[in-house]
Amino acid sequence: MSTLFKNRLINLVWIAVTLAFAAVVFFPYYWMFASALEGSSIYQFPPNLWPAEPNLDSFWTVITGNQVPVWMKNSFFVASTVSLFCAVISINGAYALSRFKTGATRFFTGIILFTQMLPAALIVVPLFVIFQQLGLYDSLTGVSIALTSFILPVSTWLLKGFFDQIPVEIEQQAMIDGCSRLGAFYRVTLPLALPGLVVVIVLGFIAGWDEFFLARTLTASQDNWVLAVGLTSFQGEYTIEWNEMMAAAVIFTMPALFFFMFVQRYLVAGLAAGGVKD
Amino acid sequence: MAQVKVSDLKKAYGATEVLHNVSLVVEDGQFVALVGPSGCGKSTMLRMIAGLESITGGEIEIGDDVVNDMQPKDRDIAMVFQNYALYPNKTVKNNMAFPLRMNRVPRDQIEKKVAEVAEILGLTEYLGRYPKQLSGGQRQRVAMGRAIVRDPKVFLFDEPLSNLDAKLRVKMRAEIKELHQRLKTTTIFVTHDQVEAMTMADKIVVMRDGNLEQFGDPLELYDSPANKFVASFIGSPAMNFLEGKVEGKKGGLTFVTAAGLTFPVPDKYAAIAGQSVTLGIRPEHIEMEGEGSDGAVPITVSVVEPTGSEAAFVLRSGPDELVAVKRGRSNFAPGSTVWIRPEPDNMHFFGADEQAIVPAA
């Protein structure tokens, strides 16, 4: 067997494996989309791999018939605020941890990592009590604050890695060139850490958009549900509106997908830069 | 332009003092090199002058101002770092314009000044490029351009040539010197390379372990080192040192090593007769002959290192080892015996405290 043929064969096998893997990953999404287009004909056996009569009725019912728009707005609020809080706080925190090497910052760097070892379920009860006393129970702000406290350690660590890679001399040069310390940070260091900042923003947004556990625990009224919580309401005591639930799930997926596509360029650069230390 | 005056400068990190009461005056327009081995405190001192390190004790004056508590941006200095510290997301033009923008210089003046400096440094055709699209030498020039464009009181260079290859380093050395001759701005240049210091500076500061060992003209340091450390640091190949004793008396003084290597010593060192001392002699101050003559000492050639214009010879006699340099070509082969004679006027003696012994006038 010639080397060329062998290499081609290996490539073909790899492509086949990759396609098989992609099929496994994408099939649930396809099934979700197909079920949403199926309409009421979904209740038959064996199920159709492709909708018998594709239509958008389920989408229409979901959008007009219940609270999906409200939940979507709530999800958007939680996702954007978590993203914003994480970005603003972790920029400053990560910079401090990266640039000021004192015993205190080393201690806090360790402590921040430690908080990641605690599962949300462990502290959700104390959070519930505290939020109730603070009047934050059953409010979207409460959900955003609670979730931020979970995402913030990761985003701070992530951004610290980016700041660590920017030579301190560049910042010092800016200070000599006429900037104050803060000016050098905002004018020179932060723009260089932009890919990292984008990763943090995406991380916060996706976490906020997907949030279920804290949102389910810290909100009560349907008006304050986020979409992930709202999706469960399609499961009734006796029936499950599969087609509507899937239509809502498709709607739920879209904003995150578009957001991801929009920032993907920065995200890939950011993740790559974060992974390689010069 | 301005004078830089450093008085009793001290720097400590916790209980560890890294700079001990260093005092120094860099005159207006002077080019001063700070040299010393790694960890001697030279970069720390430069960074303190720049305002990038806090001052534990003492005072720094730039011009008429005490700058101890002044922000780096208010000191009117420009600095070139070892890694150039160019802004990677800005073009060459914007890198050079940045300090002017920060100092609110009108736009038309910025354009004019940047174009002018780019012309001087041969960067005009690269103004639209980003740092990553430039070679090491070009990046170095951009860093210098960014410093020059501001027309500061003082230039601070922190080992700016160490990242360049040997050939480019020599070229940039000449360019920086030429630039200084043209601009006459007070310059403090940190380097661990004594050749750089010797060739570029008006004055050299030799530092060791946070102490100033000697401050003087390059040739003064070469001809009259204050101590064994300065003697060993300045000059390449380094000065030879032999431990031994000065014997005899006026008219017949000799230096004898434990292994018996014996050299005649000039009468001006009569005061140290009978003392154990270290003889220092530079490789280029050892005369070598193929045949024995009066006062010459036989020694075996161990290694020959020719460079074309000259050759270095590693010479051994028992445990004593010397390096001698001879200009031009010679046919001394390894294993052969040669006769050497240190030039009497260029012998240096150091006491047990490693300080130079000053001969009688």
XYZ file of C-alpha atoms in Angstrom:
639
model
C 0.000 0.000 0.000
C 1.511 3.316 -0.996
C 1.963 5.988 1.664
C -0.332 8.344 -0.229
C -3.135 5.785 -0.287
C -2.559 4.999 3.386
C -2.777 8.682 4.315
C -5.986 9.079 2.298
C -7.487 6.059 3.989
C -6.586 7.418 7.416
C -8.140 10.767 6.468
C -11.330 9.054 5.310
C -11.577 7.104 8.556
C -11.098 10.313 10.527
C -13.763 12.090 8.497
C -16.150 9.183 9.046
C -15.497 9.213 12.798
C -15.953 12.996 12.932
C -19.204 12.799 10.977
C -20.499 10.042 13.235
C -19.604 12.101 16.284
C -21.271 15.191 14.779
C -24.391 13.133 14.040
C -24.602 11.967 17.649
C -24.161 15.548 18.890
C -26.567 17.136 16.448
C -29.327 14.527 16.429
C -31.080 15.824 19.597
C -31.126 19.312 18.075
C -32.505 17.951 14.839
C -35.120 15.950 16.735
C -36.079 19.048 18.689
C -36.481 21.062 15.507
C -38.334 18.257 13.650
C -40.713 17.734 16.561
C -41.440 21.451 16.699
C -42.367 21.415 12.995
C -44.462 18.258 13.341
C -47.462 19.925 14.928
C -50.213 17.712 16.339
C -49.216 14.741 14.136
C -46.384 14.106 16.602
C -48.542 11.639 18.572
C -48.091 8.589 16.426
C -45.991 5.469 16.416
C -43.508 4.853 14.930
C -42.434 8.509 14.986
C -41.523 10.251 11.721
C -37.851 10.986 11.153
C -38.957 13.891 9.007
C -42.231 15.740 9.836
C -45.147 14.352 7.812
C -46.712 17.790 7.410
C -44.147 20.402 8.474
C -45.791 23.562 9.819
C -45.107 26.453 12.181
C -48.337 26.071 14.205
C -46.489 25.060 17.373
C -44.259 28.135 17.167
C -47.286 30.347 16.669
C -49.102 28.790 19.629
C -46.057 29.205 21.858
C -45.405 32.804 20.869
C -49.001 33.993 21.101
C -50.679 31.617 23.468
C -48.769 31.751 26.733
C -45.982 33.496 28.632
C -43.001 32.530 26.494
C -42.265 36.155 25.413
C -42.253 37.248 29.075
C -39.959 34.388 30.087
C -37.717 35.128 27.159
C -37.479 38.766 28.229
C -36.667 37.593 31.761
C -33.997 35.214 30.475
C -32.517 38.007 28.431
C -32.475 40.269 31.495
C -30.742 37.638 33.648
C -28.254 36.729 30.889
C -27.304 40.336 30.155
C -27.017 41.414 33.776
C -24.951 38.357 34.764
C -22.734 39.000 31.743
C -22.386 42.690 32.622
C -21.766 42.091 36.355
C -19.173 39.399 35.604
C -17.372 41.547 33.054
C -17.210 44.690 35.181
C -16.275 42.974 38.432
C -13.861 40.414 37.018
C -11.982 43.015 34.947
C -11.012 44.818 38.117
C -10.592 41.735 40.285
C -8.527 39.831 37.737
C -6.300 42.856 37.123
C -5.625 43.211 40.830
C -4.860 39.487 41.224
C -2.590 39.556 38.189
C -0.626 42.715 38.910
C -0.419 43.085 42.682
C 1.509 40.077 43.932
C 1.080 40.262 47.675
C 0.257 37.649 50.273
C -3.332 38.893 50.363
C -3.878 38.564 46.613
C -2.349 35.088 46.596
C -4.696 34.123 49.416
C -7.723 35.487 47.561
C -6.663 33.782 44.343
C -6.783 30.472 46.214
C -10.041 31.272 47.979
C -11.721 32.171 44.693
C -10.755 28.802 43.297
C -12.033 27.120 46.439
C -15.542 28.532 45.940
C -15.696 26.575 42.703
C -15.549 23.370 44.677
C -18.924 24.037 46.305
C -21.930 22.848 44.297
C -24.845 25.266 43.924
C -27.167 22.814 45.699
C -25.054 23.155 48.821
C -25.615 26.850 49.287
C -28.982 27.330 47.666
C -30.837 26.997 50.978
C -28.776 29.681 52.781
C -29.091 31.825 49.649
C -32.863 31.345 49.716
C -33.053 32.506 53.343
C -30.727 35.474 52.796
C -32.516 36.601 49.650
C -35.867 36.323 51.386
C -34.639 38.553 54.209
C -33.140 41.039 51.759
C -36.346 41.205 49.763
C -34.628 39.720 46.709
C -36.682 36.526 46.684
C -38.892 36.159 43.612
C -37.050 38.891 41.730
C -34.922 38.641 38.605
C -32.289 40.867 40.208
C -31.941 38.240 42.940
C -31.412 35.503 40.348
C -28.810 37.630 38.548
C -26.904 38.368 41.761
C -26.958 34.727 42.876
C -25.792 33.469 39.507
C -23.103 36.147 39.226
C -21.611 34.881 42.467
C -21.225 31.456 40.848
C -19.823 32.626 37.509
C -17.590 35.396 38.837
C -14.794 33.141 40.186
C -14.417 31.398 36.827
C -14.481 34.632 34.863
C -11.983 36.264 37.243
C -9.583 33.343 36.916
C -9.989 33.294 33.187
C -9.332 37.002 32.783
C -6.414 36.850 35.217
C -4.785 34.409 32.792
C -5.143 36.954 30.009
C -3.717 39.807 32.092
C -0.820 37.563 33.155
C 0.147 37.171 29.511
C 0.298 40.901 28.805
C 3.829 42.083 29.650
C 3.743 44.498 32.547
C 6.295 46.643 30.680
C 3.650 47.662 28.127
C 1.588 49.108 30.929
C 4.620 50.743 32.523
C 5.518 52.213 29.163
C 2.048 53.747 29.002
C 2.575 55.191 32.488
C 5.816 56.786 31.317
C 4.119 57.944 28.125
C 1.625 60.012 30.077
C -1.066 57.731 31.510
C -2.005 57.277 35.150
C -2.053 53.674 36.393
C -5.802 53.481 35.777
C -5.420 55.234 32.420
C -2.740 52.748 31.350
C -5.059 49.918 32.344
C -8.070 51.182 30.409
C -6.189 52.558 27.401
C -3.563 49.867 26.909
C -4.030 46.704 28.978
C -7.783 46.226 28.649
C -7.865 46.543 24.832
C -5.143 43.883 24.715
C -7.245 41.618 26.932
C -10.331 42.101 24.738
C -10.498 38.442 23.590
C -10.514 37.427 27.249
C -13.214 39.951 28.023
C -15.336 38.552 25.182
C -14.942 35.050 26.612
C -16.110 36.338 29.998
C -19.092 38.136 28.458
C -20.117 35.022 26.507
C -19.624 32.813 29.544
C -21.841 35.092 31.665
C -24.487 35.395 28.981
C -24.734 31.677 28.232
C -24.762 30.803 31.937
C -27.497 33.386 32.543
C -29.527 32.270 29.545
C -29.318 28.567 30.493
C -29.927 29.078 34.189
C -32.524 26.791 35.730
C -31.623 25.650 39.228
C -31.182 29.000 40.982
C -33.968 30.600 38.951
C -36.364 27.772 39.918
C -35.453 28.093 43.590
C -35.328 31.869 43.928
C -38.457 32.771 41.929
C -42.058 31.823 42.612
C -44.486 33.721 40.376
C -44.780 32.735 36.727
C -44.144 36.329 35.693
C -40.638 36.041 37.126
C -39.760 32.730 35.560
C -36.992 32.524 33.044
C -37.476 30.534 29.865
C -35.604 27.458 31.146
C -38.011 27.267 34.086
C -40.986 28.070 31.868
C -40.174 25.153 29.564
C -41.040 22.731 32.358
C -44.591 24.059 32.462
C -45.305 22.346 29.148
C -45.179 19.127 31.084
C -48.659 18.822 32.558
C -49.966 16.316 35.099
C -51.553 14.110 32.441
C -50.186 15.336 29.127
C -47.003 16.700 27.677
C -47.290 19.146 24.795
C -44.203 17.829 23.058
C -44.508 19.887 19.890
C -45.037 23.141 21.821
C -42.319 22.293 24.272
C -39.914 21.643 21.401
C -40.965 24.865 19.645
C -40.255 26.753 22.872
C -36.944 24.926 23.149
C -35.992 26.000 19.609
C -36.878 29.588 20.471
C -34.845 29.189 23.661
C -31.796 27.993 21.719
C -31.802 30.680 19.032
C -30.580 33.793 20.906
C -27.688 31.911 22.502
C -26.809 30.444 19.123
C -26.815 33.823 17.376
C -24.863 35.412 20.192
C -22.317 32.628 19.977
C -21.986 33.006 16.214
C -21.575 36.747 16.581
C -18.689 36.559 19.063
C -17.221 33.275 17.829
C -14.278 34.970 16.113
C -13.201 36.646 19.355
C -14.042 33.593 21.388
C -11.787 31.274 19.383
C -8.961 33.828 19.477
C -9.589 34.300 23.184
C -9.621 30.623 24.070
C -6.523 30.003 21.959
C -4.660 32.944 23.479
C -5.686 31.879 26.961
C -4.357 28.385 26.390
C -0.925 29.292 25.157
C 1.660 30.929 27.342
C 4.484 32.612 25.463
C 17.750 68.087 29.106
C 18.609 67.891 32.751
C 20.987 66.668 35.377
C 20.003 63.524 37.301
C 21.128 63.444 40.899
C 20.746 60.329 43.018
C 21.528 60.726 46.707
C 21.785 57.888 49.236
C 19.298 55.842 47.269
C 18.009 52.792 49.083
C 15.624 50.051 48.040
C 14.355 47.240 50.224
C 11.783 44.510 49.695
C 10.682 43.728 53.226
C 13.832 43.048 55.220
C 15.948 42.480 52.112
C 17.837 45.557 51.020
C 18.781 45.405 47.346
C 20.215 48.890 46.895
C 22.465 50.362 49.576
C 22.917 54.136 49.765
C 23.882 54.726 46.165
C 24.837 58.291 45.212
C 25.477 59.463 41.693
C 25.350 62.606 39.562
C 24.656 62.301 35.860
C 25.535 65.640 34.321
C 23.296 67.367 31.813
C 23.766 65.776 28.376
C 25.936 62.939 29.648
C 25.608 59.294 28.544
C 26.045 57.086 31.592
C 26.048 53.289 31.524
C 25.076 51.237 34.564
C 26.813 47.867 34.391
C 27.036 44.902 36.637
C 26.085 41.243 36.823
C 22.457 40.075 37.083
C 20.860 41.048 40.372
C 23.293 43.879 41.117
C 20.472 46.446 41.316
C 21.152 48.382 38.119
C 17.692 47.858 36.617
C 16.072 48.525 39.982
C 17.878 51.853 40.183
C 16.819 52.767 36.650
C 13.209 51.851 37.429
C 13.358 53.987 40.561
C 14.549 56.924 38.470
C 11.662 56.218 36.075
C 9.178 56.090 38.947
C 8.228 52.461 38.367
C 9.620 51.357 41.735
C 9.009 53.042 45.058
C 11.942 54.565 46.902
C 12.797 53.167 50.345
C 15.302 55.887 51.210
C 17.279 58.730 49.673
C 16.390 61.208 47.001
C 16.225 61.425 43.219
C 16.379 64.787 41.479
C 15.729 65.330 37.782
C 16.668 68.881 36.831
C 15.608 71.045 39.735
C 12.813 68.770 40.910
C 12.905 66.120 43.600
C 10.866 63.399 41.923
C 10.565 60.866 44.768
C 6.783 61.119 44.935
C 6.159 62.098 41.338
C 4.219 59.835 38.948
C 6.286 58.452 36.025
C 4.201 60.525 33.586
C 5.138 63.738 35.373
C 8.900 63.131 35.384
C 9.412 64.058 31.717
C 11.468 60.980 30.988
C 11.354 58.420 28.193
C 12.245 54.787 28.606
C 13.139 51.951 26.267
C 12.577 48.502 27.726
C 14.466 45.313 26.963
C 11.417 43.802 25.248
C 10.643 47.188 23.604
C 7.129 47.212 25.148
C 5.522 48.369 21.926
C 1.727 48.556 21.921
C 0.908 45.491 19.795
C -2.515 46.757 18.773
C -1.214 50.090 17.467
C 0.630 50.813 14.232
C 4.191 52.140 14.283
C 2.811 55.623 13.740
C 0.330 55.338 16.590
C 2.957 53.821 18.870
C 5.143 56.844 18.300
C 2.260 59.297 18.510
C 0.869 57.845 21.766
C 3.027 59.823 24.231
C 2.305 63.029 22.311
C -1.427 62.342 22.341
C -1.295 61.694 26.050
C 0.407 65.042 26.504
C -2.294 66.746 24.407
C 0.019 67.910 21.641
C -1.990 69.346 18.719
C -2.679 66.843 15.937
C -0.716 68.665 13.198
C 2.344 68.855 15.442
C 2.064 65.135 16.215
C 1.999 64.325 12.485
C 5.013 66.551 11.874
C 7.040 65.256 14.802
C 6.339 61.564 14.088
C 7.273 62.023 10.417
C 10.463 63.798 11.422
C 11.570 61.102 13.881
C 10.560 58.291 11.506
C 12.782 59.912 8.908
C 15.745 60.051 11.325
C 15.330 56.378 12.248
C 14.518 55.141 8.750
C 11.010 54.085 9.726
C 8.994 56.159 7.243
C 7.958 53.194 5.108
C 6.900 51.161 8.143
C 4.595 53.742 9.758
C 1.457 51.802 8.792
C 2.711 48.447 10.047
C 2.023 46.717 13.337
C 4.885 45.664 15.657
C 4.425 41.968 14.844
C 5.154 42.768 11.190
C 8.585 44.218 12.045
C 11.989 42.642 12.630
C 13.751 42.888 15.992
C 15.908 45.800 14.877
C 12.931 47.706 13.485
C 10.979 47.189 16.701
C 13.946 48.496 18.615
C 13.970 51.591 16.417
C 10.244 52.149 16.971
C 10.807 51.979 20.728
C 13.574 54.535 20.369
C 11.409 56.663 18.117
C 8.637 56.676 20.701
C 11.184 57.879 23.249
C 12.756 60.538 21.029
C 9.498 61.978 19.747
C 8.700 63.379 23.169
C 11.922 65.322 23.473
C 12.216 64.356 27.159
C 14.655 65.591 29.796
C 16.181 62.136 30.247
C 16.371 58.890 28.259
C 16.379 55.674 30.227
C 17.416 52.477 28.467
C 16.946 49.111 30.185
C 19.154 46.605 28.348
C 17.622 47.573 25.001
C 20.075 45.592 22.894
C 20.024 42.237 24.680
C 17.278 40.786 22.490
C 19.132 41.489 19.250
C 21.599 39.222 17.485
C 25.308 40.050 17.768
C 25.625 41.823 14.417
C 22.530 43.956 14.856
C 23.582 44.790 18.396
C 26.814 46.346 17.152
C 24.886 48.323 14.530
C 22.282 49.585 17.005
C 25.036 50.459 19.461
C 26.508 52.849 16.935
C 23.066 54.220 16.070
C 22.207 54.964 19.694
C 25.573 56.636 20.224
C 25.156 58.714 17.088
C 21.668 59.678 18.174
C 22.964 60.790 21.549
C 25.682 62.871 19.921
C 22.997 64.524 17.838
C 20.336 65.071 20.517
C 22.636 65.511 23.526
C 19.898 64.355 25.884
C 20.953 63.058 29.299
C 20.946 59.264 28.977
C 21.147 56.442 31.490
C 21.750 53.085 29.893
C 21.571 49.789 31.775
C 23.505 46.841 30.401
C 25.247 43.725 31.640
C 27.596 43.891 28.657
C 30.729 45.813 29.564
C 31.697 46.184 25.883
C 28.432 48.044 25.292
C 29.163 50.263 28.262
C 32.761 50.930 27.238
C 31.931 51.756 23.647
C 28.883 53.930 24.224
C 29.143 55.736 27.527
C 30.810 58.958 28.646
C 30.854 57.558 32.172
C 30.326 54.089 33.584
C 28.851 53.029 36.893
C 29.895 49.529 37.954
C 27.529 47.954 40.465
C 27.626 44.809 42.559
C 25.120 43.501 45.122
C 23.348 46.861 45.347
C 26.543 48.843 45.872
C 28.235 51.300 43.568
C 31.718 49.882 43.055
C 33.181 52.599 40.814
C 31.988 55.561 38.777
C 34.257 57.055 36.144
C 35.326 57.391 32.519
C 35.491 54.092 30.600
C 39.274 54.276 30.249
C 39.729 55.287 33.877
C 37.873 52.112 34.887
C 39.984 50.099 32.483
C 43.315 51.606 33.486
C 42.757 52.109 37.203
C 40.064 49.780 38.536
C 39.184 50.572 42.136
C 38.965 46.930 43.126
C 39.275 43.379 41.909
C 35.581 43.189 40.954
C 35.744 46.219 38.647
C 39.041 44.940 37.234
C 37.449 41.584 36.434
C 34.254 43.086 35.039
C 35.754 45.643 32.680
C 37.751 44.328 29.741
C 37.377 41.345 27.442
C 38.932 38.803 27.744
C 38.837 39.403 31.484
C 41.873 40.410 33.532
C 44.083 37.544 34.804
C 44.455 37.194 38.552
C 47.285 35.362 40.295
C 47.569 34.899 44.040
C 51.072 35.316 45.431
C 53.550 37.366 47.423
C 55.756 40.366 46.632
C 59.294 39.524 47.641
C 62.661 41.230 47.722
C 63.280 44.920 48.092
C 63.577 48.079 46.031
C 65.622 47.394 42.931
C 64.806 43.682 42.906
C 61.102 43.263 43.699
C 59.423 40.137 42.407
C 55.944 38.646 42.528
C 55.987 34.918 43.246
C 53.000 32.565 43.108
C 52.718 29.506 45.336
C 53.607 27.347 42.319
C 56.745 29.393 41.726
C 55.768 31.561 38.746
C 57.890 34.692 39.184
C 57.542 38.148 37.606
C 59.616 41.314 38.223
C 57.629 44.076 39.961
C 58.236 47.836 39.461
C 59.823 49.719 42.366
C 56.744 51.884 42.870
C 55.217 48.882 44.689
C 58.028 48.693 47.255
C 55.530 49.459 50.039
C 53.881 46.041 49.624
C 57.062 44.021 49.794
C 56.487 40.974 51.980
C 52.707 41.093 51.581
C 50.390 38.477 50.111
C 48.552 40.137 47.246
C 46.676 39.401 44.033
C 48.365 40.361 40.804
C 46.027 41.538 38.050
C 47.237 41.704 34.498
C 45.137 42.139 31.356
C 45.628 39.590 28.543
C 46.674 42.337 26.143
C 49.359 43.495 28.576
C 51.301 40.242 28.518
C 54.199 40.221 26.074
C 54.832 36.817 24.476
C 58.061 35.682 22.858
C 59.116 32.479 21.195
C 62.550 32.521 22.859
C 63.715 33.316 26.349
C 65.085 36.755 27.220
C 65.934 38.708 30.353
C 62.978 38.847 32.798
C 60.766 36.575 30.665
C 59.167 33.511 32.212
C 58.650 30.199 30.370
C 55.092 28.847 30.293
C 53.205 26.202 28.309
C 50.549 27.036 25.705
C 47.410 24.981 26.434
C 44.837 26.367 24.045
C 44.991 28.743 21.084
C 41.862 30.712 20.134
C 42.458 32.637 16.915
C 39.890 35.256 15.830
C 41.698 36.458 12.699
C 42.823 39.881 13.824
C 44.269 38.512 17.060
C 44.569 35.292 19.027
C 43.965 34.427 22.667
C 46.318 31.933 24.308
C 45.483 29.969 27.440
C 48.805 29.521 29.226
C 49.471 27.130 32.109
C 52.264 26.669 34.588
C 51.248 24.139 37.231
C 48.053 25.409 38.864
C 48.599 28.945 37.550
C 46.587 29.860 34.467
C 46.781 32.995 32.349
C 45.165 34.236 29.164
C 47.293 36.340 26.822
C 46.215 38.111 23.659
C 48.536 38.774 20.753
C 47.594 40.878 17.743
C 48.177 39.536 14.257
C 49.214 35.972 13.462
C 51.607 33.813 15.431
C 52.661 30.203 15.242
C 52.604 29.261 18.934
C 51.053 25.818 18.975
C 49.313 24.096 21.887
C 51.901 22.228 23.949
C 54.753 24.528 22.996
C 56.684 26.688 25.470
C 56.574 30.480 25.212
C 58.211 33.204 27.290
C 55.967 35.840 28.832
C 56.586 39.168 30.499
C 53.794 41.320 32.028
C 54.129 45.005 31.098
C 55.383 46.581 34.345
C 53.303 49.758 33.961
C 50.119 47.759 33.511
C 50.408 45.504 36.545
C 47.658 45.882 39.147
C 47.855 44.683 42.729
C 44.917 44.037 45.035
C 45.062 43.543 48.792
C 43.246 40.951 50.878
C 40.212 43.299 50.974
C 40.170 43.172 47.147
C 40.797 46.926 46.942
C 43.392 48.162 44.462
C 46.818 48.993 45.932
C 47.809 52.439 44.751
C 51.503 52.565 43.797
C 53.801 55.318 45.020
C 53.901 58.302 42.690
